[in-house]
Structure formats: structure tokens, C-alpha cells
Amino acid sequence: MPDSAAEPPHPAPHFTGLAVVGAGPAGLAAAVTAADGGLDVVLLDAADEPGGQYYRSPAPGLRATRPEALHHGWARFAGLTARLARHRDAGRIRHLAGHQVWAVERTGADWTLHAVTGPDGEGAATLRARRLLIATGSHERQLPFPGWTLPGVVGAAGAQAMLKSGLVLPGQRVVVAGSGPLLQAVAVSLAAAGARVPALVEAAGYGAYGRAPRVLAADPGRLREGIRHSAALAGHRVRVLTHRAVTAVHGTERVEGVTVSRLDRDWRPLPGTGRRIDCDTLAVGHGLVPQLDLAVGLGCGTRCGADGSAALVLDESLRTTVPGVWAAGEPGGIGGVHLALAEGELAALAVTEDARGGTRGRDARRMTVLRRARRRMRAFAGLMGAVHRPGPGWTGWLAADTEVCRCEEVTAGAIRTAVDDLGAGDSRTVKLLTRAGMGWCQGRTCGFPVRELAGCAAEAGAPDRRPLACPVPLATLARAARPEDG
């Protein structure tokens, strides 16, 4: 694969035509497409290498000889990184690795981006851009249950990241559980790498996909992908248990086994159906949630997605509701890598059209093709979100002493007391009374379960609002407030 090593962290250029935040599939496709169109592009990303979570590569020190063995669609990624390298060498793209953007603000007709740099966030960089494209990806959604804080419980996406970047397995006997298509890919990857996967536990069911035959027929690639995963799971002798969930984890110092219970249609555990499965690791996750901090901070409008999470409101050219800001990939709703790649290219063509004041015939035709593909893939994404959306009965898994907010050690019982006895009627009041969501992750992990436990139906799909998109040293904030001093 062509060398895609990014430039080391250093002060960012003062001005650029387009700033792309995020170098995952959507951001990478957007950056190279915009540079193809003649725009001056800066690509900022917190990671050291492009690719995001999906195309996460092994650390250079591991000297992996076949990183493509851990990925699907590696040839497409290799092509994108080759284009990135050519544009970087020609000075059309500046790739700023190790730059995590923590805030964006309007400065006249432009945007000012503030980023922390370095492994500990001790450095700072500021960039001004005429146009902004947000491709910040997503993070994993977790639903708490008794024992989920025990060592040996890892996120499903986290288990895959360990394998891709560290070439290590999270355990030898791994139960994969939760809900969503990601679980199949994780189980197949772990089994192919040598782990024993006794079960894939899916809280929803796959039969619901069959009730939308037109959506399936319009996106046959996803159907073929599902068939491949099913065949691989069967080949590795992984039992697929649908309409079930892990409702307890057993062990003293680390995971020794899990209890799997059958669920009703609302995800309530059915009494007497719990069965133990021995394992040393549980990889669990309930889908992904769009990362919207920067966009929400700018005032971009959001909607409630089919999976119950907030997503950006975008037009067919992927413009947000804020002029001068576009978005691509997961911020517009969880849809997978193929959708992210298509949206990245489409958004870049739209930005190029805006910069030129018009579009060329070839680009116009390409945009038409991409819009059609996007509508088809977005329809499937909506179906996927609806099928795997957590049912309201999942809170029945929780005991009173089950921690919901791990950062602040707030239990389900404390949250229920805040609602039932202290009159908390919204998640903000629950937060003030219990400190749930005030820890290091700022509610990224516990925000959804807290809202569900508090019964805040009016907040369904409402975006979390955080003034800072990541932890920032006080010295950096002080310099940003008094730029004339530093």
C-alpha cells in the first residue's frame, strides 16, 4: 500500500478553502475528491493514520505483513490513501494527524477550528477555513446490565479494534452480544483469528428484514454481505441466538461466564429462561451513535433516527442547516462504510460546486449517481436502525445496584430514586441530583440509558450538548480566550 504517513503535529496553516474534520472513510473520500476538484484542503484527525475506526491499521511496530486480511474493501482504502499521498506531495492536501478538534466558531465569513495536539493534548493549533465538512464518525452504544463493569467485558467494536490495531484477541472464549449487524462482523473476525466464540447473542431478530423486501432488493450488496457472514458463522460453529440478551455476568476478578435470557418483543427478560454460557470475555454493543458534538455546537439541526439516536438534518447535497457546513458519513445517521464513502465523495463534489459557483457536466452526472445510491443505502440504514433499536423493556435487566454511569458510579437505583422520590422529570435534573453524566466521558456512554431510565420520552433523539468535543487543558482554553497572548 502506498505510504500514507501523515505529517507530524505542528501549527496548522492560517487559512484553507476547506477543512475536513475526521479521516475515516467519509472524511478521506471527501478530502481527496475535493482536492481532485482543485480545492485547497486540510484534513484533521485525532488518529496517527487515516482510516478511522473501520480501516484501523496495526501499529507500525508490529510489522504486520497482511493488514488487509482483517478488513473488507481494503483495495478501496488503499486507493484512497494513494490519492491522499499524491495530493499531500503536491501540496493540495495537508493532513494534520494527532489534531483533535474541540470547537469550531464562526469568524466573519469563515470558520475557526481549535484543536489539541500531541499524545497528551498538551499542544494546540488553530485553523481558519472558508468551508467546513464534518465527518466525525460515531461511537459505540452500550446498555448496562449486572456485571458489565467486570474485567473481561469489552465493547464489541472495541474487541474488533484490539484485533485490527494490536493484533491481539480480547480473550480465548468470547461471547459476542448486543444488537446490530456489527456483531456478525465482530464474531467472524474473532473466530477467524483463533478465538472460540460459543455464541452470538442478538437481542433483536433478523426476520424483520424480510418484511421490507423492496428495501432489500434495492441494496443487494448488503443482502450478500449478510449471507456471507451467516455462512462464516456456521463454518466457525458459532451459535446464533436471537431475541436473547446477556442479563448478567459471572465472576469475581474477571468474567467466568454469562447468563443469556430470552426476551419478549419489547426486550423484557422472560422469567426462567436464563441459561449460563461459560466464557472468559464478553464483547458487547448495541450499535453505534453519531458523533455530533461539533455540529451541535455550531447549531446544526438534528432529527431522531430510526435507531432512536440523534442525527444531522442534511439535504441531498449533504448541506447541514448551517450555511457553509456540510457533513458526511455517520453524523447523518449510522449506515456503514459504503454509505460513508459515497457521502464523502458527494459532499466534496457539492462543496466544489459551491466554491466554483457552478458544476461541470461530469461532476453533475456523478452527483446524480451518488444521490441515487445514497437514497438506496439510506433506506437500508433506516430499516437496520428500526430492526435493532433497543426495546423499552431492556431496563428490566437492571438490578438496583447496577452501575449505569461508570465514571461517577451512579446506580440504576439512584436514578430511579431521583425520578420517583425527588421528582426529576428530565435527564438534566437527574444529572444534577445524581452526577450521572458528569464524568470523563461526559455522558457519551450513559446518556442514552439515563434518559431511558428517567422515562424522558420527550428527549428521544435529542442531541447531547457539550461545549467541548474532547477534554482540553485549561492552559489551552486560556490561550484560545486570549489569542493575543499566545
Short mmCIF file of C-alpha atoms in Angstrom, two decimals:
data_model
loop_
_atom_site.label_atom_id
_atom_site.label_comp_id
_atom_site.label_asym_id
_atom_site.label_seq_id
_atom_site.Cartn_x
_atom_site.Cartn_y
_atom_site.Cartn_z
CA MET A 1 0.00 0.00 0.00
CA PRO A 2 1.36 3.49 -0.76
CA ASP A 3 2.89 5.39 2.11
CA SER A 4 0.10 7.31 3.86
CA ALA A 5 2.04 8.54 6.90
CA ALA A 6 0.70 11.90 7.94
CA GLU A 7 2.76 14.94 8.80
CA PRO A 8 3.75 15.17 12.47
CA PRO A 9 1.73 17.57 14.62
CA HIS A 10 2.77 21.18 14.13
CA PRO A 11 0.98 24.53 13.89
CA ALA A 12 -1.78 24.38 11.30
CA PRO A 13 -1.87 26.79 8.35
CA HIS A 14 -3.71 30.03 8.92
CA PHE A 15 -6.30 29.61 6.18
CA THR A 16 -7.65 26.95 3.83
CA GLY A 17 -10.53 26.65 1.42
CA LEU A 18 -11.96 23.51 3.01
CA ALA A 19 -11.38 21.92 6.39
CA VAL A 20 -12.42 18.26 6.69
CA VAL A 21 -12.73 17.02 10.27
CA GLY A 22 -12.24 13.27 10.50
CA ALA A 23 -10.10 10.98 8.32
CA GLY A 24 -12.32 7.92 8.40
CA PRO A 25 -13.89 6.55 5.21
CA ALA A 26 -16.19 9.58 4.70
CA GLY A 27 -13.59 12.23 5.51
CA LEU A 28 -10.88 10.52 3.49
CA ALA A 29 -13.13 10.20 0.42
CA ALA A 30 -14.21 13.82 0.83
CA ALA A 31 -10.67 15.20 1.14
CA VAL A 32 -9.25 13.51 -1.95
CA THR A 33 -12.34 14.28 -4.04
CA ALA A 34 -12.23 17.96 -3.09
CA ALA A 35 -8.53 18.08 -3.90
CA ASP A 36 -9.26 16.44 -7.26
CA GLY A 37 -11.58 19.37 -7.90
CA GLY A 38 -8.84 21.90 -7.21
CA LEU A 39 -9.72 22.94 -3.65
CA ASP A 40 -7.07 23.63 -1.02
CA VAL A 41 -7.85 21.07 1.70
CA VAL A 42 -6.78 20.50 5.28
CA LEU A 43 -7.70 17.10 6.72
CA LEU A 44 -7.66 17.00 10.53
CA ASP A 45 -7.90 13.82 12.57
CA ALA A 46 -7.11 12.71 16.11
CA ALA A 47 -5.50 9.46 14.96
CA ASP A 48 -1.97 8.99 13.68
CA GLU A 49 -3.07 7.31 10.45
CA PRO A 50 -6.07 7.79 8.15
CA GLY A 51 -8.88 5.23 8.01
CA GLY A 52 -10.91 5.88 11.14
CA GLN A 53 -12.27 3.01 13.20
CA TYR A 54 -13.27 0.93 10.18
CA TYR A 55 -9.88 0.93 8.46
CA ARG A 56 -7.89 0.85 11.68
CA SER A 57 -4.41 -0.48 10.89
CA PRO A 58 -1.90 -2.39 13.03
CA ALA A 59 0.68 -0.25 14.79
CA PRO A 60 3.85 0.10 12.65
CA GLY A 61 5.96 -1.56 15.33
CA LEU A 62 4.00 -4.80 14.90
CA ARG A 63 5.25 -5.09 11.30
CA ALA A 64 2.06 -6.70 10.05
CA THR A 65 2.63 -8.24 6.63
CA ARG A 66 -1.03 -8.63 5.60
CA PRO A 67 -3.17 -5.95 7.30
CA GLU A 68 -5.74 -6.39 4.54
CA ALA A 69 -6.62 -9.80 6.00
CA LEU A 70 -8.51 -8.04 8.82
CA HIS A 71 -10.59 -5.83 6.51
CA HIS A 72 -13.22 -5.88 3.81
CA GLY A 73 -12.77 -3.48 0.92
CA TRP A 74 -9.08 -2.89 1.58
CA ALA A 75 -8.39 -2.18 -2.11
CA ARG A 76 -10.73 0.82 -1.97
CA PHE A 77 -8.95 2.13 1.11
CA ALA A 78 -5.53 1.59 -0.47
CA GLY A 79 -6.66 3.58 -3.49
CA LEU A 80 -7.85 6.46 -1.31
CA THR A 81 -4.62 6.58 0.70
CA ALA A 82 -2.61 6.55 -2.53
CA ARG A 83 -4.58 9.57 -3.76
CA LEU A 84 -4.08 11.23 -0.37
CA ALA A 85 -0.33 10.73 -0.63
CA ARG A 86 -0.21 12.21 -4.13
CA HIS A 87 -2.25 15.26 -3.13
CA ARG A 88 -0.17 15.72 0.01
CA ASP A 89 3.06 15.59 -2.00
CA ALA A 90 1.65 18.12 -4.45
CA GLY A 91 0.60 20.46 -1.65
CA ARG A 92 -3.14 20.21 -2.35
CA ILE A 93 -3.94 18.43 0.92
CA ARG A 94 -2.38 18.95 4.30
CA HIS A 95 -3.12 16.00 6.57
CA LEU A 96 -2.80 17.01 10.21
CA ALA A 97 -2.69 13.82 12.26
CA GLY A 98 -2.90 13.98 16.02
CA HIS A 99 -5.17 17.03 15.79
CA GLN A 100 -8.42 16.60 17.72
CA VAL A 101 -10.82 19.46 17.02
CA TRP A 102 -12.55 20.51 20.23
CA ALA A 103 -14.53 23.52 19.00
CA VAL A 104 -15.45 25.45 15.86
CA GLU A 105 -16.67 29.04 15.79
CA ARG A 106 -17.79 31.50 13.15
CA THR A 107 -15.27 34.22 12.29
CA GLY A 108 -16.86 36.58 9.80
CA ALA A 109 -17.46 34.60 6.63
CA ASP A 110 -15.07 31.84 7.74
CA TRP A 111 -14.77 29.13 10.37
CA THR A 112 -12.12 28.97 13.08
CA LEU A 113 -11.21 25.46 14.23
CA HIS A 114 -9.47 24.85 17.56
CA ALA A 115 -7.59 21.58 18.06
CA VAL A 116 -5.45 19.95 20.71
CA THR A 117 -2.36 18.09 19.55
CA GLY A 118 0.12 15.61 20.90
CA PRO A 119 -0.40 12.36 22.82
CA ASP A 120 -1.49 14.18 25.98
CA GLY A 121 -3.27 17.09 24.30
CA GLU A 122 -0.61 19.49 25.52
CA GLY A 123 -0.25 21.24 22.14
CA ALA A 124 -2.73 23.48 20.37
CA ALA A 125 -3.47 24.52 16.81
CA THR A 126 -5.88 26.99 15.22
CA LEU A 127 -7.08 26.94 11.62
CA ARG A 128 -9.38 29.17 9.60
CA ALA A 129 -11.37 27.73 6.72
CA ARG A 130 -13.86 29.10 4.23
CA ARG A 131 -15.92 25.90 4.27
CA LEU A 132 -16.28 23.06 6.76
CA LEU A 133 -17.05 19.37 6.22
CA ILE A 134 -17.81 17.29 9.32
CA ALA A 135 -17.02 13.58 9.14
CA THR A 136 -16.57 12.78 12.81
CA GLY A 137 -17.91 9.22 12.71
CA SER A 138 -19.60 7.55 15.67
CA HIS A 139 -19.08 5.83 18.99
CA GLU A 140 -20.48 2.61 20.42
CA ARG A 141 -23.78 2.46 22.29
CA GLN A 142 -23.84 0.45 25.50
CA LEU A 143 -26.77 -0.70 27.62
CA PRO A 144 -25.79 -1.54 31.21
CA PHE A 145 -26.60 -4.85 32.91
CA PRO A 146 -25.45 -6.58 36.09
CA GLY A 147 -21.73 -7.30 35.89
CA TRP A 148 -20.92 -5.14 32.89
CA THR A 149 -18.10 -3.38 34.77
CA LEU A 150 -16.25 -6.64 35.47
CA PRO A 151 -12.81 -7.04 33.81
CA GLY A 152 -13.26 -9.10 30.65
CA VAL A 153 -16.31 -7.17 29.45
CA VAL A 154 -15.32 -5.11 26.40
CA GLY A 155 -17.18 -3.24 23.71
CA ALA A 156 -17.88 -5.23 20.55
CA ALA A 157 -16.32 -2.50 18.43
CA GLY A 158 -13.51 -2.29 20.97
CA ALA A 159 -12.77 -6.00 20.57
CA GLN A 160 -12.50 -5.55 16.83
CA ALA A 161 -10.26 -2.51 17.31
CA MET A 162 -7.94 -4.56 19.54
CA LEU A 163 -7.64 -7.15 16.81
CA LYS A 164 -7.13 -4.67 13.97
CA SER A 165 -4.68 -2.32 15.66
CA GLY A 166 -2.95 -4.56 18.18
CA LEU A 167 -3.29 -7.98 16.53
CA VAL A 168 -4.45 -9.34 19.88
CA LEU A 169 -7.58 -11.16 20.97
CA PRO A 170 -9.56 -9.85 23.97
CA GLY A 171 -9.85 -13.42 25.22
CA GLN A 172 -9.81 -17.07 24.23
CA ARG A 173 -13.50 -17.90 24.69
CA VAL A 174 -15.57 -14.86 23.71
CA VAL A 175 -19.33 -14.43 23.76
CA VAL A 176 -20.43 -11.67 21.36
CA ALA A 177 -23.69 -9.99 22.36
CA GLY A 178 -25.89 -6.94 21.92
CA SER A 179 -27.72 -5.93 18.78
CA GLY A 180 -26.91 -4.82 15.26
CA PRO A 181 -25.10 -6.09 12.15
CA LEU A 182 -21.70 -5.16 13.60
CA LEU A 183 -21.94 -8.17 15.90
CA GLN A 184 -21.74 -10.59 12.99
CA ALA A 185 -18.57 -8.97 11.63
CA VAL A 186 -17.01 -8.98 15.11
CA ALA A 187 -17.83 -12.63 15.74
CA VAL A 188 -16.47 -13.70 12.35
CA SER A 189 -13.25 -11.68 12.84
CA LEU A 190 -12.61 -13.08 16.31
CA ALA A 191 -13.31 -16.66 15.24
CA ALA A 192 -11.11 -16.35 12.16
CA ALA A 193 -8.28 -15.03 14.35
CA GLY A 194 -8.42 -18.10 16.58
CA ALA A 195 -10.86 -17.25 19.36
CA ARG A 196 -13.57 -19.69 20.39
CA VAL A 197 -16.93 -17.93 20.01
CA PRO A 198 -19.57 -20.14 21.65
CA ALA A 199 -22.47 -17.79 20.84
CA LEU A 200 -23.55 -14.62 19.11
CA VAL A 201 -26.42 -13.25 21.21
CA GLU A 202 -28.71 -10.86 19.28
CA ALA A 203 -31.42 -9.02 21.21
CA ALA A 204 -33.47 -8.38 18.09
CA GLY A 205 -34.09 -10.83 15.25
CA TYR A 206 -33.17 -10.95 11.61
CA GLY A 207 -36.63 -11.96 10.42
CA ALA A 208 -37.81 -8.35 10.48
CA TYR A 209 -35.62 -7.60 7.47
CA GLY A 210 -37.80 -9.91 5.41
CA ARG A 211 -40.79 -7.62 5.96
CA ALA A 212 -39.13 -4.96 3.77
CA PRO A 213 -38.39 -6.88 0.55
CA ARG A 214 -38.20 -3.76 -1.62
CA VAL A 215 -35.52 -2.21 0.56
CA LEU A 216 -33.53 -5.45 0.49
CA ALA A 217 -33.90 -5.81 -3.27
CA ALA A 218 -32.71 -2.23 -3.80
CA ASP A 219 -29.46 -2.91 -1.91
CA PRO A 220 -28.43 -6.47 -2.84
CA GLY A 221 -24.87 -5.90 -1.65
CA ARG A 222 -26.00 -5.75 1.96
CA LEU A 223 -28.01 -8.93 1.49
CA ARG A 224 -24.98 -10.72 0.06
CA GLU A 225 -22.89 -9.44 2.98
CA GLY A 226 -25.38 -10.90 5.45
CA ILE A 227 -25.31 -14.24 3.67
CA ARG A 228 -21.50 -14.30 3.75
CA HIS A 229 -21.46 -13.57 7.45
CA SER A 230 -24.06 -16.27 8.15
CA ALA A 231 -22.01 -18.82 6.22
CA ALA A 232 -18.83 -17.81 8.04
CA LEU A 233 -20.53 -18.07 11.43
CA ALA A 234 -21.77 -21.54 10.55
CA GLY A 235 -18.28 -22.52 9.35
CA HIS A 236 -16.79 -21.46 12.68
CA ARG A 237 -19.61 -23.20 14.60
CA VAL A 238 -20.85 -20.03 16.23
CA ARG A 239 -24.37 -20.45 17.61
CA VAL A 240 -26.61 -17.50 16.74
CA LEU A 241 -29.17 -16.87 19.48
CA THR A 242 -31.78 -14.28 18.50
CA HIS A 243 -34.29 -12.49 20.73
CA ARG A 244 -31.93 -13.02 23.65
CA ALA A 245 -29.61 -10.87 25.72
CA VAL A 246 -26.86 -11.20 28.29
CA THR A 247 -28.62 -10.21 31.50
CA ALA A 248 -25.83 -11.00 33.97
CA VAL A 249 -22.08 -11.58 34.04
CA HIS A 250 -20.49 -14.05 36.44
CA GLY A 251 -17.05 -13.98 38.01
CA THR A 252 -15.10 -12.46 40.88
CA GLU A 253 -11.91 -10.96 39.48
CA ARG A 254 -12.87 -11.28 35.81
CA VAL A 255 -15.51 -12.81 33.54
CA GLU A 256 -16.12 -16.52 34.03
CA GLY A 257 -19.49 -16.81 32.33
CA VAL A 258 -22.69 -15.01 31.34
CA THR A 259 -26.41 -15.58 31.72
CA VAL A 260 -28.37 -15.38 28.47
CA SER A 261 -32.12 -14.82 28.76
CA ARG A 262 -34.87 -14.92 26.18
CA LEU A 263 -36.61 -11.58 25.54
CA ASP A 264 -40.16 -10.69 24.66
CA ARG A 265 -40.92 -8.33 21.76
CA ASP A 266 -40.19 -5.30 23.98
CA TRP A 267 -36.85 -6.76 25.14
CA ARG A 268 -38.12 -7.71 28.60
CA PRO A 269 -36.37 -10.80 30.01
CA LEU A 270 -38.72 -13.77 30.31
CA PRO A 271 -38.51 -15.33 33.80
CA GLY A 272 -36.99 -18.78 33.97
CA THR A 273 -35.29 -18.61 30.56
CA GLY A 274 -31.78 -17.70 31.75
CA ARG A 275 -29.02 -20.09 30.69
CA ARG A 276 -25.33 -19.85 31.57
CA ILE A 277 -22.60 -19.88 28.94
CA ASP A 278 -19.02 -20.20 30.16
CA CYS A 279 -16.55 -17.72 28.69
CA ASP A 280 -13.58 -15.56 29.68
CA THR A 281 -14.64 -12.49 27.70
CA LEU A 282 -17.86 -10.75 26.69
CA ALA A 283 -17.78 -8.43 23.67
CA VAL A 284 -21.00 -6.42 23.81
CA GLY A 285 -22.51 -3.46 21.99
CA HIS A 286 -25.87 -2.17 20.82
CA GLY A 287 -24.97 -0.40 17.62
CA LEU A 288 -23.32 2.95 17.03
CA VAL A 289 -24.28 6.54 17.82
CA PRO A 290 -23.34 9.53 15.59
CA GLN A 291 -20.64 11.82 16.98
CA LEU A 292 -22.30 15.24 16.80
CA ASP A 293 -20.55 17.47 19.32
CA LEU A 294 -19.01 19.88 16.80
CA ALA A 295 -22.10 20.05 14.60
CA VAL A 296 -24.49 20.62 17.51
CA GLY A 297 -22.16 23.28 18.88
CA LEU A 298 -22.49 25.12 15.56
CA GLY A 299 -26.28 24.97 15.75
CA CYS A 300 -26.80 22.34 13.05
CA GLY A 301 -30.30 20.89 13.09
CA THR A 302 -30.86 17.28 14.11
CA ARG A 303 -33.56 14.64 13.73
CA CYS A 304 -34.41 11.42 15.55
CA GLY A 305 -33.09 8.47 13.59
CA ALA A 306 -34.80 5.11 13.25
CA ASP A 307 -32.47 3.68 15.88
CA GLY A 308 -33.50 6.31 18.45
CA SER A 309 -30.30 8.36 18.28
CA ALA A 310 -29.89 11.92 17.02
CA ALA A 311 -28.56 12.52 13.50
CA LEU A 312 -27.97 15.64 11.44
CA VAL A 313 -30.57 17.07 9.11
CA LEU A 314 -28.99 17.10 5.64
CA ASP A 315 -30.22 17.98 2.17
CA GLU A 316 -29.44 15.94 -0.95
CA SER A 317 -26.10 17.71 -1.29
CA LEU A 318 -25.29 16.93 2.36
CA ARG A 319 -25.52 20.54 3.49
CA THR A 320 -26.41 20.98 7.14
CA THR A 321 -28.88 23.62 8.26
CA VAL A 322 -25.93 25.97 8.88
CA PRO A 323 -24.64 27.65 5.68
CA GLY A 324 -21.06 26.76 4.86
CA VAL A 325 -21.15 23.44 6.73
CA TRP A 326 -21.52 20.01 5.14
CA ALA A 327 -21.45 16.54 6.75
CA ALA A 328 -20.84 13.02 5.51
CA GLY A 329 -21.00 9.51 6.92
CA GLU A 330 -22.23 8.56 10.37
CA PRO A 331 -23.13 12.10 11.61
CA GLY A 332 -26.06 11.90 9.18
CA GLY A 333 -27.14 8.56 10.67
CA ILE A 334 -25.46 5.17 11.04
CA GLY A 335 -25.25 3.47 7.66
CA GLY A 336 -21.96 1.63 7.18
CA VAL A 337 -18.77 2.08 5.22
CA HIS A 338 -20.20 2.01 1.69
CA LEU A 339 -22.63 4.79 2.51
CA ALA A 340 -19.87 6.78 4.21
CA LEU A 341 -17.63 6.54 1.15
CA ALA A 342 -20.43 7.60 -1.17
CA GLU A 343 -21.44 10.51 1.05
CA GLY A 344 -17.86 11.68 1.41
CA GLU A 345 -17.48 11.92 -2.35
CA LEU A 346 -20.90 13.52 -2.81
CA ALA A 347 -20.30 16.13 -0.12
CA ALA A 348 -16.94 17.05 -1.63
CA LEU A 349 -18.49 17.50 -5.07
CA ALA A 350 -21.17 19.71 -3.54
CA VAL A 351 -18.53 21.82 -1.76
CA THR A 352 -16.58 22.12 -5.02
CA GLU A 353 -19.75 23.19 -6.81
CA ASP A 354 -20.36 25.83 -4.15
CA ALA A 355 -16.78 27.12 -4.40
CA ARG A 356 -16.92 27.38 -8.18
CA GLY A 357 -20.40 28.85 -8.31
CA GLY A 358 -21.45 26.00 -10.59
CA THR A 359 -20.65 22.43 -11.57
CA ARG A 360 -19.10 20.70 -14.55
CA GLY A 361 -21.08 18.23 -16.59
CA ARG A 362 -19.06 15.22 -15.49
CA ASP A 363 -19.34 16.17 -11.82
CA ALA A 364 -23.09 16.79 -12.19
CA ARG A 365 -23.58 13.32 -13.63
CA ARG A 366 -21.51 11.79 -10.87
CA MET A 367 -23.53 13.63 -8.23
CA THR A 368 -26.74 12.25 -9.72
CA VAL A 369 -25.39 8.70 -9.50
CA LEU A 370 -24.22 9.22 -5.92
CA ARG A 371 -27.54 10.70 -4.83
CA ARG A 372 -29.40 7.68 -6.15
CA ALA A 373 -27.01 5.32 -4.39
CA ARG A 374 -27.31 7.35 -1.19
CA ARG A 375 -31.11 7.18 -1.19
CA ARG A 376 -30.95 3.40 -1.64
CA MET A 377 -28.39 2.90 1.12
CA ARG A 378 -30.11 5.36 3.47
CA ALA A 379 -33.33 3.35 3.08
CA PHE A 380 -31.49 0.22 4.18
CA ALA A 381 -29.87 2.13 7.05
CA GLY A 382 -33.31 3.21 8.23
CA LEU A 383 -34.52 -0.39 8.14
CA MET A 384 -31.43 -1.54 10.02
CA GLY A 385 -31.92 1.09 12.70
CA ALA A 386 -35.58 0.21 13.18
CA VAL A 387 -34.89 -3.54 13.42
CA HIS A 388 -32.16 -3.19 16.05
CA ARG A 389 -33.49 -0.21 18.04
CA PRO A 390 -33.46 -1.12 21.75
CA GLY A 391 -36.87 -2.06 23.05
CA PRO A 392 -38.21 -0.27 26.14
CA GLY A 393 -38.12 -3.41 28.27
CA TRP A 394 -34.32 -3.59 28.39
CA THR A 395 -34.37 -1.66 31.68
CA GLY A 396 -35.80 -4.82 33.22
CA TRP A 397 -32.27 -6.28 33.05
CA LEU A 398 -31.07 -3.86 35.73
CA ALA A 399 -30.76 -4.51 39.43
CA ALA A 400 -30.88 -1.57 41.85
CA ASP A 401 -27.10 -1.74 42.38
CA THR A 402 -26.21 -1.95 38.67
CA GLU A 403 -23.93 0.95 37.77
CA VAL A 404 -25.32 3.00 34.88
CA CYS A 405 -22.80 5.85 34.93
CA ARG A 406 -19.46 4.15 35.41
CA CYS A 407 -17.44 7.38 35.62
CA GLU A 408 -19.38 8.64 38.66
CA GLU A 409 -20.52 5.20 39.91
CA VAL A 410 -24.22 6.12 39.76
CA THR A 411 -26.54 3.12 40.04
CA ALA A 412 -29.89 2.37 38.46
CA GLY A 413 -31.43 2.59 41.93
CA ALA A 414 -30.09 6.12 42.43
CA ILE A 415 -31.53 7.24 39.10
CA ARG A 416 -34.91 5.70 39.87
CA THR A 417 -34.91 7.40 43.28
CA ALA A 418 -34.20 10.74 41.62
CA VAL A 419 -37.21 10.23 39.35
CA ASP A 420 -39.69 8.52 41.68
CA ASP A 421 -38.90 10.23 45.00
CA LEU A 422 -37.21 13.51 44.10
CA GLY A 423 -39.37 14.43 41.12
CA ALA A 424 -36.72 14.56 38.37
CA GLY A 425 -38.61 14.86 35.10
CA ASP A 426 -35.75 15.16 32.65
CA SER A 427 -32.21 13.89 32.24
CA ARG A 428 -30.66 17.24 33.16
CA THR A 429 -32.35 17.16 36.57
CA VAL A 430 -31.27 13.54 37.02
CA LYS A 431 -27.74 14.66 36.24
CA LEU A 432 -27.86 17.45 38.82
CA LEU A 433 -29.25 15.14 41.51
CA THR A 434 -27.02 12.12 40.89
CA ARG A 435 -23.95 13.35 38.90
CA ALA A 436 -24.77 10.83 36.15
CA GLY A 437 -23.01 12.05 33.02
CA MET A 438 -20.58 14.40 34.81
CA GLY A 439 -17.54 12.14 34.48
CA TRP A 440 -14.74 11.80 31.96
CA CYS A 441 -16.94 10.60 29.06
CA GLN A 442 -19.45 13.43 29.66
CA GLY A 443 -22.44 11.14 29.17
CA ARG A 444 -21.35 9.55 25.90
CA THR A 445 -21.74 6.10 27.46
CA CYS A 446 -24.53 6.65 29.97
CA GLY A 447 -26.58 9.38 28.28
CA PHE A 448 -28.96 7.04 26.46
CA PRO A 449 -29.60 4.66 29.39
CA VAL A 450 -30.10 7.58 31.80
CA ARG A 451 -32.77 9.08 29.51
CA GLU A 452 -34.44 5.69 29.19
CA LEU A 453 -34.45 5.06 32.93
CA ALA A 454 -35.76 8.55 33.60
CA GLY A 455 -38.63 7.94 31.17
CA CYS A 456 -37.82 11.11 29.22
CA ALA A 457 -39.86 10.30 26.13
CA ALA A 458 -39.75 13.93 25.00
CA GLU A 459 -35.94 13.70 24.82
CA ALA A 460 -35.88 10.72 22.44
CA GLY A 461 -33.46 11.51 19.66
CA ALA A 462 -32.43 14.83 21.24
CA PRO A 463 -28.72 15.54 20.80
CA ASP A 464 -26.34 15.84 23.71
CA ARG A 465 -24.87 19.32 24.02
CA ARG A 466 -21.27 19.69 25.10
CA PRO A 467 -19.31 22.95 24.74
CA LEU A 468 -16.09 20.97 24.21
CA ALA A 469 -15.86 17.96 21.92
CA CYS A 470 -12.98 16.46 23.91
CA PRO A 471 -11.02 17.13 27.12
CA VAL A 472 -8.96 20.33 26.79
CA PRO A 473 -6.21 21.57 29.16
CA LEU A 474 -7.08 24.80 30.97
CA ALA A 475 -3.96 26.45 29.54
CA THR A 476 -5.24 25.77 26.03
CA LEU A 477 -8.60 27.28 26.86
CA ALA A 478 -6.89 30.33 28.31
CA ARG A 479 -4.83 30.81 25.15
CA ALA A 480 -7.93 30.46 22.99
CA ALA A 481 -9.68 33.13 25.08
CA ARG A 482 -6.67 35.48 24.81
CA PRO A 483 -5.08 34.75 21.43
CA GLU A 484 -3.07 37.97 21.58
CA ASP A 485 -1.11 36.47 24.48
CA GLY A 486 0.00 33.32 22.73
#
